Amino acid sequence: MLRFFFLCIALLFSTYMNDHDTVFAEQKQTLFVKHHVKGNNVFVECIVDQFTFTKGTHPKKSGQGRIHIYVNGKRVSETTTAAFVIRGLPVGKHTIRLELVHNDASKYHVSHEFTVTIP
């Protein structure tokens, strides 16, 4: 009977820990993006859940970092602000990808891609 009691306690503890891990895993960063084209500039606003933008060099810490900006597959810049402008795009269609990265530039594997047309 005592062995059964300890087995039940171990099972409950295991279930609690698995639920706790699942909740933690669901707190992954998400990236929401709004953009607006004006002339040859693209105005971008980002919302990143549970995230702090950091400037300078810092050790890798979950929930901190910056955004790498790619235009047509080529990295053109990075930003440490949630709102920014991509300036001076030439006439035509462009694919813009925003990628969330840690302070040490390792990837969160969170990105957003959109296409704009500069008239």
PDB file of C-alpha atoms in Angstrom:
ATOM      1  CA  MET A   1       0.000   0.000   0.000  1.00  0.00           C
ATOM      2  CA  LEU A   2       2.836   2.400   0.837  1.00  0.00           C
ATOM      3  CA  ARG A   3       4.499   1.596  -2.475  1.00  0.00           C
ATOM      4  CA  PHE A   4       1.232   2.482  -4.277  1.00  0.00           C
ATOM      5  CA  PHE A   5       1.039   5.789  -2.384  1.00  0.00           C
ATOM      6  CA  PHE A   6       4.570   6.812  -3.438  1.00  0.00           C
ATOM      7  CA  LEU A   7       3.849   5.758  -7.014  1.00  0.00           C
ATOM      8  CA  CYS A   8       0.773   8.025  -7.050  1.00  0.00           C
ATOM      9  CA  ILE A   9       2.779  10.946  -5.607  1.00  0.00           C
ATOM     10  CA  ALA A  10       5.505  10.437  -8.231  1.00  0.00           C
ATOM     11  CA  LEU A  11       2.899  10.333 -11.005  1.00  0.00           C
ATOM     12  CA  LEU A  12       1.230  13.544  -9.779  1.00  0.00           C
ATOM     13  CA  PHE A  13       4.592  15.319  -9.507  1.00  0.00           C
ATOM     14  CA  SER A  14       5.539  14.164 -13.010  1.00  0.00           C
ATOM     15  CA  THR A  15       2.228  15.424 -14.414  1.00  0.00           C
ATOM     16  CA  TYR A  16       2.679  18.794 -12.680  1.00  0.00           C
ATOM     17  CA  MET A  17       6.204  19.207 -14.035  1.00  0.00           C
ATOM     18  CA  ASN A  18       5.116  18.326 -17.583  1.00  0.00           C
ATOM     19  CA  ASP A  19       2.264  20.865 -17.415  1.00  0.00           C
ATOM     20  CA  HIS A  20       4.662  23.471 -16.033  1.00  0.00           C
ATOM     21  CA  ASP A  21       7.128  22.846 -18.881  1.00  0.00           C
ATOM     22  CA  THR A  22       4.318  23.138 -21.426  1.00  0.00           C
ATOM     23  CA  VAL A  23       3.248  26.519 -20.063  1.00  0.00           C
ATOM     24  CA  PHE A  24       6.855  27.725 -20.220  1.00  0.00           C
ATOM     25  CA  ALA A  25       7.227  26.526 -23.817  1.00  0.00           C
ATOM     26  CA  GLU A  26       4.095  28.450 -24.811  1.00  0.00           C
ATOM     27  CA  GLN A  27       5.758  31.738 -23.760  1.00  0.00           C
ATOM     28  CA  LYS A  28       7.836  31.765 -26.951  1.00  0.00           C
ATOM     29  CA  GLN A  29       8.245  35.185 -28.513  1.00  0.00           C
ATOM     30  CA  THR A  30       5.806  36.150 -31.255  1.00  0.00           C
ATOM     31  CA  LEU A  31       6.331  38.918 -33.782  1.00  0.00           C
ATOM     32  CA  PHE A  32       3.407  41.002 -35.088  1.00  0.00           C
ATOM     33  CA  VAL A  33       4.204  43.521 -37.834  1.00  0.00           C
ATOM     34  CA  LYS A  34       2.365  46.441 -39.428  1.00  0.00           C
ATOM     35  CA  HIS A  35       3.873  48.337 -42.354  1.00  0.00           C
ATOM     36  CA  HIS A  36       3.047  51.296 -44.572  1.00  0.00           C
ATOM     37  CA  VAL A  37       4.724  52.405 -47.813  1.00  0.00           C
ATOM     38  CA  LYS A  38       5.192  56.133 -48.343  1.00  0.00           C
ATOM     39  CA  GLY A  39       7.238  57.113 -51.394  1.00  0.00           C
ATOM     40  CA  ASN A  40      10.312  54.902 -51.418  1.00  0.00           C
ATOM     41  CA  ASN A  41      10.270  54.356 -47.638  1.00  0.00           C
ATOM     42  CA  VAL A  42       8.615  51.606 -45.603  1.00  0.00           C
ATOM     43  CA  PHE A  43       7.397  52.512 -42.121  1.00  0.00           C
ATOM     44  CA  VAL A  44       7.385  49.437 -39.877  1.00  0.00           C
ATOM     45  CA  GLU A  45       5.879  48.836 -36.431  1.00  0.00           C
ATOM     46  CA  CYS A  46       6.566  45.613 -34.514  1.00  0.00           C
ATOM     47  CA  ILE A  47       4.973  44.122 -31.437  1.00  0.00           C
ATOM     48  CA  VAL A  48       7.004  41.417 -29.739  1.00  0.00           C
ATOM     49  CA  ASP A  49       5.507  39.659 -26.718  1.00  0.00           C
ATOM     50  CA  GLN A  50       7.682  39.533 -23.592  1.00  0.00           C
ATOM     51  CA  PHE A  51      10.707  41.098 -25.280  1.00  0.00           C
ATOM     52  CA  THR A  52      13.157  43.909 -24.524  1.00  0.00           C
ATOM     53  CA  PHE A  53      15.186  45.538 -27.286  1.00  0.00           C
ATOM     54  CA  THR A  54      18.829  45.977 -26.262  1.00  0.00           C
ATOM     55  CA  LYS A  55      21.603  48.093 -27.726  1.00  0.00           C
ATOM     56  CA  GLY A  56      25.280  47.253 -27.492  1.00  0.00           C
ATOM     57  CA  THR A  57      26.955  44.001 -26.540  1.00  0.00           C
ATOM     58  CA  HIS A  58      25.300  41.875 -23.877  1.00  0.00           C
ATOM     59  CA  PRO A  59      25.343  38.190 -22.968  1.00  0.00           C
ATOM     60  CA  LYS A  60      22.584  36.050 -24.461  1.00  0.00           C
ATOM     61  CA  LYS A  61      19.441  36.299 -22.350  1.00  0.00           C
ATOM     62  CA  SER A  62      16.013  34.982 -23.274  1.00  0.00           C
ATOM     63  CA  GLY A  63      13.536  37.759 -23.990  1.00  0.00           C
ATOM     64  CA  GLN A  64      16.197  40.273 -25.089  1.00  0.00           C
ATOM     65  CA  GLY A  65      17.777  41.187 -28.399  1.00  0.00           C
ATOM     66  CA  ARG A  66      17.123  42.966 -31.686  1.00  0.00           C
ATOM     67  CA  ILE A  67      15.676  42.557 -35.157  1.00  0.00           C
ATOM     68  CA  HIS A  68      17.731  41.820 -38.265  1.00  0.00           C
ATOM     69  CA  ILE A  69      16.280  43.410 -41.414  1.00  0.00           C
ATOM     70  CA  TYR A  70      16.563  41.677 -44.797  1.00  0.00           C
ATOM     71  CA  VAL A  71      15.528  43.122 -48.168  1.00  0.00           C
ATOM     72  CA  ASN A  72      15.306  40.674 -51.062  1.00  0.00           C
ATOM     73  CA  GLY A  73      17.270  38.080 -49.085  1.00  0.00           C
ATOM     74  CA  LYS A  74      20.166  40.374 -48.175  1.00  0.00           C
ATOM     75  CA  ARG A  75      20.678  41.596 -44.622  1.00  0.00           C
ATOM     76  CA  VAL A  76      20.684  45.382 -44.800  1.00  0.00           C
ATOM     77  CA  SER A  77      20.414  46.482 -41.179  1.00  0.00           C
ATOM     78  CA  GLU A  78      19.413  45.709 -37.622  1.00  0.00           C
ATOM     79  CA  THR A  79      17.260  47.641 -35.206  1.00  0.00           C
ATOM     80  CA  THR A  80      16.865  47.866 -31.466  1.00  0.00           C
ATOM     81  CA  THR A  81      13.513  49.661 -31.633  1.00  0.00           C
ATOM     82  CA  ALA A  82       9.997  48.399 -32.277  1.00  0.00           C
ATOM     83  CA  ALA A  83       9.255  51.127 -34.855  1.00  0.00           C
ATOM     84  CA  PHE A  84      11.629  52.017 -37.672  1.00  0.00           C
ATOM     85  CA  VAL A  85      11.834  53.098 -41.320  1.00  0.00           C
ATOM     86  CA  ILE A  86      13.472  51.253 -44.208  1.00  0.00           C
ATOM     87  CA  ARG A  87      14.552  54.146 -46.411  1.00  0.00           C
ATOM     88  CA  GLY A  88      15.404  54.581 -50.049  1.00  0.00           C
ATOM     89  CA  LEU A  89      14.109  51.407 -51.666  1.00  0.00           C
ATOM     90  CA  PRO A  90      14.277  51.461 -55.476  1.00  0.00           C
ATOM     91  CA  VAL A  91      11.155  51.257 -57.630  1.00  0.00           C
ATOM     92  CA  GLY A  92       9.746  47.753 -57.855  1.00  0.00           C
ATOM     93  CA  LYS A  93       8.648  44.816 -55.731  1.00  0.00           C
ATOM     94  CA  HIS A  94      10.670  43.923 -52.611  1.00  0.00           C
ATOM     95  CA  THR A  95      10.479  41.103 -50.067  1.00  0.00           C
ATOM     96  CA  ILE A  96      11.235  42.242 -46.541  1.00  0.00           C
ATOM     97  CA  ARG A  97      12.004  39.772 -43.764  1.00  0.00           C
ATOM     98  CA  LEU A  98      12.366  40.709 -40.111  1.00  0.00           C
ATOM     99  CA  GLU A  99      14.137  38.177 -37.909  1.00  0.00           C
ATOM    100  CA  LEU A 100      14.218  38.245 -34.110  1.00  0.00           C
ATOM    101  CA  VAL A 101      17.685  37.517 -32.691  1.00  0.00           C
ATOM    102  CA  HIS A 102      19.301  37.270 -29.258  1.00  0.00           C
ATOM    103  CA  ASN A 103      21.945  39.744 -28.044  1.00  0.00           C
ATOM    104  CA  ASP A 104      24.651  37.436 -29.425  1.00  0.00           C
ATOM    105  CA  ALA A 105      22.892  37.318 -32.862  1.00  0.00           C
ATOM    106  CA  SER A 106      21.722  33.709 -32.431  1.00  0.00           C
ATOM    107  CA  LYS A 107      18.226  33.199 -33.805  1.00  0.00           C
ATOM    108  CA  TYR A 108      14.969  32.905 -31.918  1.00  0.00           C
ATOM    109  CA  HIS A 109      13.545  31.244 -35.062  1.00  0.00           C
ATOM    110  CA  VAL A 110      10.836  33.911 -35.096  1.00  0.00           C
ATOM    111  CA  SER A 111      10.460  35.978 -38.246  1.00  0.00           C
ATOM    112  CA  HIS A 112       7.952  37.850 -40.354  1.00  0.00           C
ATOM    113  CA  GLU A 113       8.077  38.337 -44.116  1.00  0.00           C
ATOM    114  CA  PHE A 114       6.065  40.682 -46.309  1.00  0.00           C
ATOM    115  CA  THR A 115       6.203  42.162 -49.796  1.00  0.00           C
ATOM    116  CA  VAL A 116       6.022  45.843 -50.724  1.00  0.00           C
ATOM    117  CA  THR A 117       5.845  47.593 -54.064  1.00  0.00           C
ATOM    118  CA  ILE A 118       7.581  50.932 -54.471  1.00  0.00           C
ATOM    119  CA  PRO A 119       5.821  52.948 -57.213  1.00  0.00           C
TER     120      PRO A 119
END
